[in-house]
Amino acid sequence: MKTMQRWVVAMGMIGWTLAGVSAAMAANVMYLKNGSTIQAKSIQWREGAQEYRVEDFKNTVMPIPLAQVQRLDVDKPADFDRAKGMVDGGQAEAAVPILEKMVDEYRMRLWDNRARELLGKAYFQKRDYKKAGTILEDLFKNALPGQITPELRRFYWETLMLIPERQSSLKKDIEATITSGSRDLAASAILMRAELYRNQGQKEDALVDYLKVAVLFEDVPAIHPEALYKAAEVLDEMRDPRAAEMRKKLKAQYPGSSWAKKDVK
């Protein structure tokens, strides 16, 4: 009986070990544009050559040009979750040095941009909007496909909106996104253009864009309820009875959303 118990324990330990090895192998993965993947022991970036040096589990080191890389999975930095908790908890000052170090150490290896996103939020909390905007622009320059989400682009626009001298570049970026961005990004850009118009006192132009999103982008639920809510707000300001229609639609389609729960008439 004891022999059987020892055997079960041993097999369990082997199972955990194999699971750990499997997890370690899956932690660093390079996905190439030709559809192939490389399970890596380590992935390093060489700035001068604009290439990655990938070491596989046979200890073979391969140079992979950046142009061939679709995306990466890289081991999460030990301090990332701690830094994120600091930013989420409003401790921006404490998070900044940790994140700045992470940006340097993980250059072009996924977590530099994850750190930049948090760093942008940290500087936003500190009300250093210029610094936040610069950091986000660095993120965009170094991003691999799929790293720029509509939410992140929206945060960038909201940051630029708070920098008076960046209004022209903000509008240019919004217009370019409306023209060539994905459907989700285009919808978010139209909504942000409405915000820009509204801030400038151009209510009619703002209303046109809010209504565009409300009518034409019902398939983008991340921002559709916001468009309905804000269209109703502007219609109220213009004493237009169509505001009631927007509110009715908002409450019918998104009864559980934060926008439907706001204090609308």
mmCIF file of C-alpha atoms in Angstrom:
data_model
loop_
_atom_site.group_PDB
_atom_site.id
_atom_site.type_symbol
_atom_site.label_atom_id
_atom_site.label_comp_id
_atom_site.label_asym_id
_atom_site.label_seq_id
_atom_site.Cartn_x
_atom_site.Cartn_y
_atom_site.Cartn_z
ATOM 1 C CA MET A 1 0.000 0.000 0.000
ATOM 2 C CA LYS A 2 2.820 2.379 0.921
ATOM 3 C CA THR A 3 4.576 1.478 -2.320
ATOM 4 C CA MET A 4 1.442 2.367 -4.258
ATOM 5 C CA GLN A 5 1.133 5.690 -2.391
ATOM 6 C CA ARG A 6 4.773 6.528 -3.139
ATOM 7 C CA TRP A 7 4.195 5.686 -6.800
ATOM 8 C CA VAL A 8 1.120 7.972 -6.960
ATOM 9 C CA VAL A 9 3.024 10.802 -5.294
ATOM 10 C CA ALA A 10 5.984 10.323 -7.638
ATOM 11 C CA MET A 11 3.772 10.317 -10.699
ATOM 12 C CA GLY A 12 2.056 13.432 -9.414
ATOM 13 C CA MET A 13 5.413 15.162 -9.021
ATOM 14 C CA ILE A 14 6.414 14.123 -12.532
ATOM 15 C CA GLY A 15 3.110 15.435 -13.831
ATOM 16 C CA TRP A 16 3.681 18.787 -12.138
ATOM 17 C CA THR A 17 7.251 18.880 -13.475
ATOM 18 C CA LEU A 18 6.126 18.151 -17.023
ATOM 19 C CA ALA A 19 3.379 20.744 -16.706
ATOM 20 C CA GLY A 20 5.979 23.240 -15.527
ATOM 21 C CA VAL A 21 8.261 22.418 -18.443
ATOM 22 C CA SER A 22 5.347 22.713 -20.865
ATOM 23 C CA ALA A 23 4.364 26.060 -19.371
ATOM 24 C CA ALA A 24 7.950 27.271 -19.575
ATOM 25 C CA MET A 25 8.173 26.216 -23.197
ATOM 26 C CA ALA A 26 4.946 28.021 -24.022
ATOM 27 C CA ALA A 27 5.920 31.207 -22.173
ATOM 28 C CA ASN A 28 8.262 32.502 -24.886
ATOM 29 C CA VAL A 29 6.799 32.030 -28.348
ATOM 30 C CA MET A 30 7.486 33.856 -31.581
ATOM 31 C CA TYR A 31 4.741 33.855 -34.223
ATOM 32 C CA LEU A 32 6.021 34.512 -37.733
ATOM 33 C CA LYS A 33 4.107 36.071 -40.608
ATOM 34 C CA ASN A 34 4.521 32.881 -42.637
ATOM 35 C CA GLY A 35 2.353 31.045 -40.101
ATOM 36 C CA SER A 36 5.088 29.168 -38.266
ATOM 37 C CA THR A 37 5.900 29.461 -34.569
ATOM 38 C CA ILE A 38 9.092 29.110 -32.566
ATOM 39 C CA GLN A 39 9.032 27.845 -28.977
ATOM 40 C CA ALA A 40 11.910 29.710 -27.374
ATOM 41 C CA LYS A 41 14.047 29.430 -24.282
ATOM 42 C CA SER A 42 14.766 33.140 -24.642
ATOM 43 C CA ILE A 43 14.029 36.012 -27.020
ATOM 44 C CA GLN A 44 16.346 39.017 -27.159
ATOM 45 C CA TRP A 45 16.164 42.194 -29.242
ATOM 46 C CA ARG A 46 19.103 43.676 -31.192
ATOM 47 C CA GLU A 47 18.406 47.316 -31.921
ATOM 48 C CA GLY A 48 21.233 47.908 -34.400
ATOM 49 C CA ALA A 49 20.341 44.926 -36.595
ATOM 50 C CA GLN A 50 16.571 45.398 -36.112
ATOM 51 C CA GLU A 51 16.233 41.696 -35.419
ATOM 52 C CA TYR A 52 15.500 39.223 -32.648
ATOM 53 C CA ARG A 53 17.923 36.588 -31.408
ATOM 54 C CA VAL A 54 15.906 33.513 -30.524
ATOM 55 C CA GLU A 55 17.364 30.608 -28.556
ATOM 56 C CA ASP A 56 15.348 27.404 -28.828
ATOM 57 C CA PHE A 57 15.342 24.426 -26.449
ATOM 58 C CA LYS A 58 18.138 22.758 -28.433
ATOM 59 C CA ASN A 59 20.315 25.784 -27.610
ATOM 60 C CA THR A 60 20.267 26.882 -31.233
ATOM 61 C CA VAL A 61 20.384 30.670 -31.638
ATOM 62 C CA MET A 62 18.570 32.101 -34.654
ATOM 63 C CA PRO A 63 18.472 35.700 -35.915
ATOM 64 C CA ILE A 64 14.910 36.642 -36.931
ATOM 65 C CA PRO A 65 14.394 40.003 -38.719
ATOM 66 C CA LEU A 66 11.635 42.185 -37.291
ATOM 67 C CA ALA A 67 9.899 42.245 -40.690
ATOM 68 C CA GLN A 68 9.192 38.505 -40.377
ATOM 69 C CA VAL A 69 7.545 38.698 -36.929
ATOM 70 C CA GLN A 70 3.791 38.780 -36.464
ATOM 71 C CA ARG A 71 3.683 38.832 -32.661
ATOM 72 C CA LEU A 72 5.355 37.535 -29.503
ATOM 73 C CA ASP A 73 4.495 35.854 -26.247
ATOM 74 C CA VAL A 74 7.129 36.617 -23.627
ATOM 75 C CA ASP A 75 7.426 35.768 -19.921
ATOM 76 C CA LYS A 76 5.668 38.403 -17.811
ATOM 77 C CA PRO A 77 8.080 40.597 -15.811
ATOM 78 C CA ALA A 78 8.038 39.799 -12.103
ATOM 79 C CA ASP A 79 7.048 43.348 -11.144
ATOM 80 C CA PHE A 80 4.354 43.923 -13.766
ATOM 81 C CA ASP A 81 1.314 42.988 -11.673
ATOM 82 C CA ARG A 82 2.653 44.957 -8.715
ATOM 83 C CA ALA A 83 3.137 48.052 -10.890
ATOM 84 C CA LYS A 84 -0.316 47.628 -12.424
ATOM 85 C CA GLY A 85 -1.824 47.408 -8.947
ATOM 86 C CA MET A 86 -0.080 50.649 -8.039
ATOM 87 C CA VAL A 87 -1.454 52.475 -11.086
ATOM 88 C CA ASP A 88 -4.946 51.049 -10.580
ATOM 89 C CA GLY A 89 -4.752 52.102 -6.938
ATOM 90 C CA GLY A 90 -3.727 55.673 -7.731
ATOM 91 C CA GLN A 91 -0.090 55.229 -6.648
ATOM 92 C CA ALA A 92 1.348 56.654 -9.857
ATOM 93 C CA GLU A 93 4.469 58.116 -8.283
ATOM 94 C CA ALA A 94 5.595 54.734 -6.926
ATOM 95 C CA ALA A 95 4.805 52.917 -10.176
ATOM 96 C CA VAL A 96 6.706 55.219 -12.550
ATOM 97 C CA PRO A 97 10.322 54.065 -11.833
ATOM 98 C CA ILE A 98 9.313 50.385 -11.981
ATOM 99 C CA LEU A 99 7.590 50.863 -15.333
ATOM 100 C CA GLU A 100 10.363 52.997 -16.820
ATOM 101 C CA LYS A 101 12.881 50.267 -15.978
ATOM 102 C CA MET A 102 10.576 47.692 -17.564
ATOM 103 C CA VAL A 103 10.351 49.714 -20.793
ATOM 104 C CA ASP A 104 14.141 49.640 -21.077
ATOM 105 C CA GLU A 105 14.639 45.998 -20.134
ATOM 106 C CA TYR A 106 11.883 44.638 -22.389
ATOM 107 C CA ARG A 107 12.520 46.751 -25.479
ATOM 108 C CA MET A 108 10.561 45.319 -28.440
ATOM 109 C CA ARG A 109 9.523 42.301 -26.348
ATOM 110 C CA LEU A 110 5.816 42.851 -25.706
ATOM 111 C CA TRP A 111 6.061 44.023 -22.114
ATOM 112 C CA ASP A 112 7.755 47.310 -22.997
ATOM 113 C CA ASN A 113 4.488 48.406 -24.584
ATOM 114 C CA ARG A 114 2.367 46.952 -21.786
ATOM 115 C CA ALA A 115 4.542 48.979 -19.420
ATOM 116 C CA ARG A 116 4.196 52.080 -21.623
ATOM 117 C CA GLU A 117 0.418 51.797 -21.473
ATOM 118 C CA LEU A 118 0.530 51.763 -17.665
ATOM 119 C CA LEU A 119 3.166 54.487 -17.660
ATOM 120 C CA GLY A 120 0.923 56.685 -19.807
ATOM 121 C CA LYS A 121 -1.893 56.152 -17.325
ATOM 122 C CA ALA A 122 0.439 56.940 -14.434
ATOM 123 C CA TYR A 123 1.494 60.264 -15.961
ATOM 124 C CA PHE A 124 -2.147 60.995 -16.787
ATOM 125 C CA GLN A 125 -2.937 60.526 -13.102
ATOM 126 C CA LYS A 126 -0.102 62.927 -12.317
ATOM 127 C CA ARG A 127 -1.716 65.373 -14.778
ATOM 128 C CA ASP A 128 1.424 65.433 -16.886
ATOM 129 C CA TYR A 129 -0.569 65.047 -20.095
ATOM 130 C CA LYS A 130 2.312 65.960 -22.409
ATOM 131 C CA LYS A 131 4.468 63.196 -20.971
ATOM 132 C CA ALA A 132 1.573 60.728 -21.147
ATOM 133 C CA GLY A 133 0.980 61.612 -24.807
ATOM 134 C CA THR A 134 4.668 61.199 -25.687
ATOM 135 C CA ILE A 135 4.795 57.785 -24.009
ATOM 136 C CA LEU A 136 1.712 56.589 -25.883
ATOM 137 C CA GLU A 137 3.177 57.785 -29.183
ATOM 138 C CA ASP A 138 6.309 55.753 -28.440
ATOM 139 C CA LEU A 139 4.039 52.781 -27.806
ATOM 140 C CA PHE A 140 2.368 53.182 -31.203
ATOM 141 C CA LYS A 141 5.733 53.467 -32.985
ATOM 142 C CA ASN A 142 6.977 50.218 -31.434
ATOM 143 C CA ALA A 143 3.746 48.220 -31.536
ATOM 144 C CA LEU A 144 3.391 44.875 -33.250
ATOM 145 C CA PRO A 145 0.080 44.037 -34.992
ATOM 146 C CA GLY A 146 -2.865 43.745 -32.617
ATOM 147 C CA GLN A 147 -1.317 45.715 -29.759
ATOM 148 C CA ILE A 148 -3.236 48.943 -30.462
ATOM 149 C CA THR A 149 -6.770 48.416 -29.215
ATOM 150 C CA PRO A 150 -9.627 50.902 -29.731
ATOM 151 C CA GLU A 151 -9.576 51.524 -25.965
ATOM 152 C CA LEU A 152 -5.887 52.418 -26.033
ATOM 153 C CA ARG A 153 -6.290 54.712 -29.041
ATOM 154 C CA ARG A 154 -9.234 56.378 -27.301
ATOM 155 C CA PHE A 155 -7.102 56.965 -24.195
ATOM 156 C CA TYR A 156 -4.460 58.595 -26.398
ATOM 157 C CA TRP A 157 -7.048 60.920 -27.949
ATOM 158 C CA GLU A 158 -8.462 61.826 -24.555
ATOM 159 C CA THR A 159 -4.934 62.673 -23.429
ATOM 160 C CA LEU A 160 -4.240 64.906 -26.445
ATOM 161 C CA MET A 161 -7.551 66.669 -25.892
ATOM 162 C CA LEU A 162 -6.091 68.018 -22.649
ATOM 163 C CA ILE A 163 -3.043 69.498 -24.413
ATOM 164 C CA PRO A 164 -4.075 72.773 -26.145
ATOM 165 C CA GLU A 165 -1.173 72.822 -28.606
ATOM 166 C CA ARG A 166 -1.923 69.263 -29.780
ATOM 167 C CA GLN A 167 -5.476 69.866 -31.006
ATOM 168 C CA SER A 168 -4.505 69.990 -34.689
ATOM 169 C CA SER A 169 -2.530 66.727 -34.506
ATOM 170 C CA LEU A 170 -5.396 65.169 -32.546
ATOM 171 C CA LYS A 171 -7.894 66.023 -35.275
ATOM 172 C CA LYS A 172 -5.494 64.789 -37.967
ATOM 173 C CA ASP A 173 -5.077 61.434 -36.242
ATOM 174 C CA ILE A 174 -8.826 61.091 -35.724
ATOM 175 C CA GLU A 175 -9.558 61.826 -39.399
ATOM 176 C CA ALA A 176 -6.908 59.336 -40.538
ATOM 177 C CA THR A 177 -8.408 56.648 -38.303
ATOM 178 C CA ILE A 178 -11.922 57.299 -39.601
ATOM 179 C CA THR A 179 -10.636 56.856 -43.144
ATOM 180 C CA SER A 180 -8.366 53.841 -42.763
ATOM 181 C CA GLY A 181 -8.932 52.246 -39.347
ATOM 182 C CA SER A 182 -10.858 49.099 -38.536
ATOM 183 C CA ARG A 183 -14.608 49.420 -38.027
ATOM 184 C CA ASP A 184 -14.262 49.466 -34.229
ATOM 185 C CA LEU A 185 -11.511 52.087 -34.414
ATOM 186 C CA ALA A 186 -13.438 54.202 -36.929
ATOM 187 C CA ALA A 187 -16.504 54.222 -34.685
ATOM 188 C CA SER A 188 -14.376 55.247 -31.720
ATOM 189 C CA ALA A 189 -12.750 57.978 -33.823
ATOM 190 C CA ILE A 190 -16.093 59.432 -34.911
ATOM 191 C CA LEU A 191 -17.214 59.486 -31.295
ATOM 192 C CA MET A 192 -14.023 61.264 -30.265
ATOM 193 C CA ARG A 193 -14.439 63.795 -33.081
ATOM 194 C CA ALA A 194 -17.887 64.514 -31.642
ATOM 195 C CA GLU A 195 -16.245 65.124 -28.257
ATOM 196 C CA LEU A 196 -13.785 67.500 -29.885
ATOM 197 C CA TYR A 197 -16.554 69.438 -31.618
ATOM 198 C CA ARG A 198 -18.541 69.602 -28.385
ATOM 199 C CA ASN A 199 -15.566 70.942 -26.434
ATOM 200 C CA GLN A 200 -15.203 73.648 -29.076
ATOM 201 C CA GLY A 201 -18.866 74.631 -28.774
ATOM 202 C CA GLN A 202 -19.844 73.181 -32.164
ATOM 203 C CA LYS A 203 -22.959 71.389 -30.950
ATOM 204 C CA GLU A 204 -24.508 70.698 -34.348
ATOM 205 C CA ASP A 205 -21.343 69.085 -35.691
ATOM 206 C CA ALA A 206 -21.007 67.088 -32.475
ATOM 207 C CA LEU A 207 -24.599 65.893 -32.751
ATOM 208 C CA VAL A 208 -24.095 64.733 -36.332
ATOM 209 C CA ASP A 209 -21.198 62.511 -35.237
ATOM 210 C CA TYR A 210 -22.959 61.172 -32.154
ATOM 211 C CA LEU A 211 -25.917 60.243 -34.349
ATOM 212 C CA LYS A 212 -23.637 58.612 -36.930
ATOM 213 C CA VAL A 213 -22.352 56.240 -34.265
ATOM 214 C CA ALA A 214 -25.828 55.762 -32.773
ATOM 215 C CA VAL A 215 -27.366 54.844 -36.139
ATOM 216 C CA LEU A 216 -24.532 53.276 -38.159
ATOM 217 C CA PHE A 217 -22.491 51.435 -35.531
ATOM 218 C CA GLU A 218 -24.985 49.408 -33.514
ATOM 219 C CA ASP A 219 -22.640 46.462 -34.028
ATOM 220 C CA VAL A 220 -19.949 48.119 -31.875
ATOM 221 C CA PRO A 221 -21.383 47.660 -28.367
ATOM 222 C CA ALA A 222 -18.257 48.994 -26.663
ATOM 223 C CA ILE A 223 -19.197 52.555 -27.653
ATOM 224 C CA HIS A 224 -22.763 52.436 -29.003
ATOM 225 C CA PRO A 225 -24.466 53.108 -25.622
ATOM 226 C CA GLU A 226 -22.157 56.080 -25.015
ATOM 227 C CA ALA A 227 -23.140 57.546 -28.376
ATOM 228 C CA LEU A 228 -26.845 57.196 -27.538
ATOM 229 C CA TYR A 229 -26.360 58.835 -24.150
ATOM 230 C CA LYS A 230 -24.347 61.766 -25.472
ATOM 231 C CA ALA A 231 -26.634 62.278 -28.457
ATOM 232 C CA ALA A 232 -29.500 62.593 -25.964
ATOM 233 C CA GLU A 233 -27.481 65.111 -23.926
ATOM 234 C CA VAL A 234 -26.812 67.343 -26.922
ATOM 235 C CA LEU A 235 -30.400 67.050 -28.163
ATOM 236 C CA ASP A 236 -31.519 68.175 -24.709
ATOM 237 C CA GLU A 237 -29.189 71.177 -24.899
ATOM 238 C CA MET A 238 -30.707 72.039 -28.279
ATOM 239 C CA ARG A 239 -34.260 71.489 -26.936
ATOM 240 C CA ASP A 240 -34.834 68.773 -29.524
ATOM 241 C CA PRO A 241 -37.545 66.206 -28.583
ATOM 242 C CA ARG A 242 -35.611 63.413 -30.293
ATOM 243 C CA ALA A 243 -33.617 63.156 -27.039
ATOM 244 C CA ALA A 244 -36.396 60.972 -25.636
ATOM 245 C CA GLU A 245 -35.956 58.527 -28.522
ATOM 246 C CA MET A 246 -32.242 58.189 -27.793
ATOM 247 C CA ARG A 247 -32.874 57.538 -24.098
ATOM 248 C CA LYS A 248 -35.579 54.992 -24.840
ATOM 249 C CA LYS A 249 -33.271 53.137 -27.211
ATOM 250 C CA LEU A 250 -30.401 53.258 -24.723
ATOM 251 C CA LYS A 251 -32.478 51.789 -21.905
ATOM 252 C CA ALA A 252 -34.056 49.163 -24.157
ATOM 253 C CA GLN A 253 -30.829 47.920 -25.756
ATOM 254 C CA TYR A 254 -28.389 48.360 -22.860
ATOM 255 C CA PRO A 255 -30.383 48.277 -19.609
ATOM 256 C CA GLY A 256 -27.385 47.091 -17.615
ATOM 257 C CA SER A 257 -24.818 49.520 -19.012
ATOM 258 C CA SER A 258 -23.295 52.331 -16.976
ATOM 259 C CA TRP A 259 -24.638 54.806 -19.551
ATOM 260 C CA ALA A 260 -28.232 53.609 -19.113
ATOM 261 C CA LYS A 261 -27.837 53.923 -15.347
ATOM 262 C CA LYS A 262 -26.661 57.530 -15.512
ATOM 263 C CA ASP A 263 -29.052 60.254 -14.380
ATOM 264 C CA VAL A 264 -30.748 60.896 -17.716
ATOM 265 C CA LYS A 265 -34.174 62.483 -17.905
#
